């Protein structure tokens, strides 16, 4: 081969090599994209202020429900009559209404059924029902009653009103008579569990309810597909449930007719529990009668409950229930009872025997730390449903024990804060309830019983593998659009870790807690949007965190910070060093730099995120006086840097990596 | 060795080029982009509600016009004096106002002349546009000469004192004249016929620009392709012309006893009670010249129109004139009329124009919203097809089905944009596309489908299946999206992008995605909520989302805002446990950027067949979807979109066959 050829070949090889390596090492960071002036830049409206507060003309419609229902064990059905009193506080007349018919998910022709992924090659053994069987739908408007003109499409019903509901206070009553079959396992959120002493009925999504009409989308009519949860109006509930007379019923809200349905002994024990921090058994295993000891002909009892200012009610009924309770100490001193209902199979202190203690602990901590629990009762029910929340009542797995039972209980009870009090749209923004709840669970767990169940799982580093996936969805994805396998990471863990980083690394606990409490207070019993949360946190903490919201919540960006260069001033190690750091990927974070010198001195510099505002590189002087052994970023390994190899610069003199330390408190 | 080098370089180059090309050509489905949660996610405002209805504080300014004009048929000049009463309902103080001077489009160096290829017909003619003799503001009963600046087809008047908000009034008086061009921007003009000049008069008075809550003054210049955006108000206009002229005008003639003969008035009264066309001025009368009056005689025709955004009129001594009544749902009186030259007479042409007008208005009033004006006139003249409130200009050569299609289209514009007053210049599709869509049903309904299906220059011109014919447009990377402003769409794309594509999109929405009942309910709500108002595209999108109860944002984004392609595919068919009696797992793919609900037909060898409908939600997080079908015998073929209703750009991969020769599937029509 001649010289010219060799040169040419070398040149070609170089071109190819540099193209490929260039592709790998070139920075994608664009400060204009990360510190995007257009993000969250829209003016507030009169309904939602620029500050993240509800605006001066903020409105919300209201739905009160009166339901009488009967549980029929023989055919596993519920038959009911409900009256919905709906009030239109919006500034628009409403010519039609939308209602949610969630039981229709269980139909064979439902959209949820059609979008259920096939699992394996075996034929399906799924059961279906008819969903809600509507016997009659009537309207009472302006004093006149008429049959409703309606159209049902999957889990949504549209009622075309004879005349539009008046804006700013128009009222209407809907009277619906219906029934439905209780599936064994209804979309993981309600169902029946057969236990040795009787079937447990965990009942939810059990009445047609109003869809939300808001100032952001008008009517919110996304179908119930199974993965995305709920978005509901607030109001008062008054409901009566007729069950076999040997059943115990626990429900959202407060029992109104204890004297009719409880024995005097049970009432006495409940009063005792209301004054006791230790769990009091109201109905023990000994009172639960096995099937062969039951009377032949059972009558019925009707249990009457009320709940004010809630967005939903659920209940559970069984003859198999053990029932215990204890008082919850709320900051205001208001009366509150923690209760548990579970079958004998789940009894015992290594299992559900401690459930009430867990409910009480969660509510007391969250009430002190964030916002006082607003309801008079909180019940934990054991059954098939692994973990599902409703205002004032939660369903957790009857097989849960120990740390697992603590974890699921504190999570489901935690949901009373998000979304039961702070009423976000779970179907569109699952992270606003799951993520925020998982976040507060971290602290309720750290603080329960001297950290009995504390875990070290709250580390952002766990997310590095997920963040590396180029096609990962961002947190800001509707619930039903998240791939099933990514749901827990995207809706639960990533947002909660984001808030941990914000609290413990970016803002500090005092500023964070103040802002977070402010958010909860502003939006309690209302319908916040993501922008309301971002704006409130920005404003109440006094920090423009848009770079953070965008990086962590809105996009699937990665963090890769690196030490690029270390140069002695005037080439003299006694004169200090100029350290150049770089931000290679699109996410930014404030930087903690640790410098170790050969004279043994170790120091840290904290640089604010603003160093990245104009470019992806930053140089600063560190006043070292001897040779530098290493310079390392994120010395406590808090951040989810996807390429930790380039976090450290060493002089080559010392090769050991710095030891892991505790995070900034 | 040289050869080896050349080879290496060639390989390198081709690798680079191929990867670049592949990056461009691969249109991979991205569910994050398709179901983007920030699309249409902004809160509603007090002016435009989140539900797609006007908000509680919705406001709109108003322009009332009083015009007296004189037509000089010798010099073909129109001279006029107008008084504009402008009401500022906005919450803002207005220190200046903008007006539209559309005749300036015909000036020699108009922005239109400099930027647009001529609209086709003949050598470009020029005039001086509007010659403004005087412009005055009436300020507290005093006439003050206005301080104004003219820039192309726009005029700004700086007011002596600002107009106050929420009801402040302004009066502008303008005296002007202009030479009537033969072709005025393609939307007005004049033409000589054997019996006299036909004048199609429009854009004939300076009028207010729109001031709205979107951008304040909306001042896009009149460039020719983009049409109009106008305020609503009442019009009162008087036309002084030679006595031999017959005039058709927007609105209602108020002084028929002064300008029409007793015989003509009697025929009109007959027409008002007749579903069959009644001749008011026959071909014979036109040809004989009877009733023309003495040369030099003049008449003043006085018209008025309420709640309108514009007025136009046509005059000619050559007009044949007929009429019939229109039966509106409320039984309010309404008259359909036609005026046209003798050259266009006869039942194969304009002899049926009034019939077409009458039935178009009846069909649209029944299906959409009742026609709100007392008269509808169709004019056969120089302008090929142009709509105004209450009057339509159609080409005098129109015949048979082409005349039906053009007439019903121009009449359909009464709904979009004359009633639903969108901004035609920014969003041509809101009127052209929606109108073309409703024209399809009108063609199906008229006279037992005499001219059905609608297939013309504006909709599936090839005459075949619109779903298949539109595929090349979806693949054309140079085609602009529907939402592009009219003057940014070149002529070659105008019909495809502003008429066909949006109309077909609504067909998909109605027949495939929502179903007719849900679509019609929501569409009618949109029309009645925005009647005589100014909707923008997001109002329409939100109105449909709310009225139909479906989050259709993926469709608005994919079809209207972007130019996404659709390519559904049957990827594989596998028997459960390898056993054809146990059913199959069918895997579908969505290759293009646009998701769509899917209809799948399965044909079994035992002659069983079935249909499965899958909702668009299957594409929420992946470009692939697998489902079970309970077949019990070997499957011969699986077909997506068996009825060919979707604009799939690659129909070849819609069909999977087992390759078994025995039973081929029946091709569904």
mmCIF file of C-alpha atoms in Angstrom, chain A residues 1 4-5 8-9 12 16 19 45-48 91-93 95-96 98 111 114-124 151 153 156 158 160 214-219 221-223 225 428-429 472-474 476-478 480-483 529 554-556, chain B residues 1-2 5 8-9 12 16 31-32 35-38 40-46 49-51 53-57 517-518 521 525 542-543 545-551 553 574-578 582 585 613-615 617-618 620-622 625-628:
data_model
loop_
_atom_site.group_PDB
_atom_site.id
_atom_site.type_symbol
_atom_site.label_atom_id
_atom_site.label_comp_id
_atom_site.label_asym_id
_atom_site.label_seq_id
_atom_site.Cartn_x
_atom_site.Cartn_y
_atom_site.Cartn_z
ATOM 1 C CA UNK A 1 0.000 0.000 0.000
ATOM 2 C CA UNK A 4 -1.276 8.196 -0.283
ATOM 3 C CA UNK A 5 -3.505 5.192 0.119
ATOM 4 C CA UNK A 8 -6.616 8.177 2.686
ATOM 5 C CA UNK A 9 -7.595 5.049 4.585
ATOM 6 C CA UNK A 12 -11.627 7.534 6.337
ATOM 7 C CA UNK A 16 -15.999 7.132 10.830
ATOM 8 C CA UNK A 19 -18.643 10.448 13.799
ATOM 9 C CA UNK A 45 -57.270 33.197 34.700
ATOM 10 C CA UNK A 46 -60.018 34.433 37.005
ATOM 11 C CA UNK A 47 -60.578 30.767 37.865
ATOM 12 C CA UNK A 48 -56.973 29.769 38.540
ATOM 13 C CA UNK A 91 -70.753 30.395 34.771
ATOM 14 C CA UNK A 92 -72.222 28.379 31.904
ATOM 15 C CA UNK A 93 -75.663 26.965 31.340
ATOM 16 C CA UNK A 95 -77.731 21.694 28.290
ATOM 17 C CA UNK A 96 -76.580 18.144 29.046
ATOM 18 C CA UNK A 98 -72.421 13.433 31.947
ATOM 19 C CA UNK A 111 -63.699 -0.389 26.182
ATOM 20 C CA UNK A 114 -61.216 -4.401 24.578
ATOM 21 C CA UNK A 115 -58.010 -2.754 25.790
ATOM 22 C CA UNK A 116 -57.073 -5.475 28.275
ATOM 23 C CA UNK A 117 -53.772 -6.970 27.093
ATOM 24 C CA UNK A 118 -53.828 -10.697 26.455
ATOM 25 C CA UNK A 119 -51.796 -12.626 28.981
ATOM 26 C CA UNK A 120 -50.276 -15.794 27.676
ATOM 27 C CA UNK A 121 -51.651 -18.263 25.224
ATOM 28 C CA UNK A 122 -54.369 -19.729 27.433
ATOM 29 C CA UNK A 123 -57.983 -18.826 26.724
ATOM 30 C CA UNK A 124 -59.364 -16.182 29.025
ATOM 31 C CA UNK A 151 -77.467 7.773 25.834
ATOM 32 C CA UNK A 153 -71.567 4.917 25.726
ATOM 33 C CA UNK A 156 -70.403 7.217 30.348
ATOM 34 C CA UNK A 158 -75.127 11.570 28.663
ATOM 35 C CA UNK A 160 -79.874 15.606 27.421
ATOM 36 C CA UNK A 214 -64.425 22.009 35.249
ATOM 37 C CA UNK A 215 -62.891 25.167 33.852
ATOM 38 C CA UNK A 216 -60.067 23.302 32.122
ATOM 39 C CA UNK A 217 -61.812 20.769 29.915
ATOM 40 C CA UNK A 218 -65.462 21.348 30.534
ATOM 41 C CA UNK A 219 -66.886 17.840 31.034
ATOM 42 C CA UNK A 221 -65.427 12.139 30.139
ATOM 43 C CA UNK A 222 -62.434 9.827 29.829
ATOM 44 C CA UNK A 223 -63.802 6.272 30.044
ATOM 45 C CA UNK A 225 -60.574 1.584 31.482
ATOM 46 C CA UNK A 428 -55.186 12.313 33.842
ATOM 47 C CA UNK A 429 -52.569 12.987 36.508
ATOM 48 C CA UNK A 472 -39.575 5.984 28.536
ATOM 49 C CA UNK A 473 -42.734 7.987 29.035
ATOM 50 C CA UNK A 474 -42.549 11.072 31.229
ATOM 51 C CA UNK A 476 -46.748 13.735 32.774
ATOM 52 C CA UNK A 477 -48.736 11.027 31.006
ATOM 53 C CA UNK A 478 -52.372 10.093 31.485
ATOM 54 C CA UNK A 480 -54.343 4.865 30.867
ATOM 55 C CA UNK A 481 -51.565 5.843 28.509
ATOM 56 C CA UNK A 482 -48.757 4.551 30.672
ATOM 57 C CA UNK A 483 -47.470 1.133 29.700
ATOM 58 C CA UNK A 529 -54.320 21.072 38.072
ATOM 59 C CA UNK A 554 -42.825 16.889 32.060
ATOM 60 C CA UNK A 555 -39.998 15.251 30.146
ATOM 61 C CA UNK A 556 -38.067 12.009 30.234
ATOM 62 C CA UNK B 1 -5.735 -0.124 -4.603
ATOM 63 C CA UNK B 2 -7.543 2.866 -6.050
ATOM 64 C CA UNK B 5 -10.419 3.161 -1.745
ATOM 65 C CA UNK B 8 -14.533 2.060 0.978
ATOM 66 C CA UNK B 9 -15.572 5.601 0.351
ATOM 67 C CA UNK B 12 -19.134 4.977 3.868
ATOM 68 C CA UNK B 16 -24.409 7.827 5.813
ATOM 69 C CA UNK B 31 -47.941 7.251 21.432
ATOM 70 C CA UNK B 32 -46.512 10.059 23.575
ATOM 71 C CA UNK B 35 -51.842 11.323 23.140
ATOM 72 C CA UNK B 36 -49.903 14.361 24.286
ATOM 73 C CA UNK B 37 -51.423 15.513 27.575
ATOM 74 C CA UNK B 38 -50.492 19.190 27.122
ATOM 75 C CA UNK B 40 -55.596 21.613 24.448
ATOM 76 C CA UNK B 41 -54.903 21.513 28.182
ATOM 77 C CA UNK B 42 -55.027 25.224 28.944
ATOM 78 C CA UNK B 43 -57.846 26.350 31.212
ATOM 79 C CA UNK B 44 -60.806 28.085 29.671
ATOM 80 C CA UNK B 45 -61.019 31.822 30.118
ATOM 81 C CA UNK B 46 -63.914 34.072 31.004
ATOM 82 C CA UNK B 49 -65.091 28.326 28.065
ATOM 83 C CA UNK B 50 -63.217 25.087 28.572
ATOM 84 C CA UNK B 51 -66.277 23.250 27.282
ATOM 85 C CA UNK B 53 -68.908 27.399 24.522
ATOM 86 C CA UNK B 54 -68.590 31.182 24.644
ATOM 87 C CA UNK B 55 -67.550 32.048 28.208
ATOM 88 C CA UNK B 56 -69.679 34.105 30.609
ATOM 89 C CA UNK B 57 -67.772 37.261 29.662
ATOM 90 C CA UNK B 517 -75.916 10.236 16.914
ATOM 91 C CA UNK B 518 -73.095 11.473 19.139
ATOM 92 C CA UNK B 521 -75.639 16.138 18.779
ATOM 93 C CA UNK B 525 -74.483 22.261 19.849
ATOM 94 C CA UNK B 542 -63.537 21.447 22.877
ATOM 95 C CA UNK B 543 -67.190 21.600 21.851
ATOM 96 C CA UNK B 545 -64.984 16.704 23.075
ATOM 97 C CA UNK B 546 -67.673 17.856 25.499
ATOM 98 C CA UNK B 547 -70.779 17.268 23.432
ATOM 99 C CA UNK B 548 -69.713 13.806 22.338
ATOM 100 C CA UNK B 549 -68.080 12.986 25.696
ATOM 101 C CA UNK B 550 -64.809 11.815 24.196
ATOM 102 C CA UNK B 551 -61.260 13.098 24.460
ATOM 103 C CA UNK B 553 -57.379 15.421 21.137
ATOM 104 C CA UNK B 574 -51.230 -17.360 15.751
ATOM 105 C CA UNK B 575 -53.448 -20.187 16.936
ATOM 106 C CA UNK B 576 -53.793 -20.599 20.682
ATOM 107 C CA UNK B 577 -51.765 -23.594 21.752
ATOM 108 C CA UNK B 578 -51.131 -24.142 18.063
ATOM 109 C CA UNK B 582 -59.010 -22.934 20.191
ATOM 110 C CA UNK B 585 -54.168 -14.331 18.732
ATOM 111 C CA UNK B 613 -64.209 -3.287 16.798
ATOM 112 C CA UNK B 614 -61.288 -2.052 18.855
ATOM 113 C CA UNK B 615 -61.210 1.416 20.373
ATOM 114 C CA UNK B 617 -57.213 3.331 23.358
ATOM 115 C CA UNK B 618 -55.421 0.146 22.302
ATOM 116 C CA UNK B 620 -52.197 4.308 24.156
ATOM 117 C CA UNK B 621 -48.735 3.046 24.875
ATOM 118 C CA UNK B 622 -47.608 0.899 22.007
ATOM 119 C CA UNK B 625 -51.777 -4.677 19.870
ATOM 120 C CA UNK B 626 -52.696 -8.346 20.299
ATOM 121 C CA UNK B 627 -56.181 -9.647 20.953
ATOM 122 C CA UNK B 628 -57.971 -12.981 20.996
#
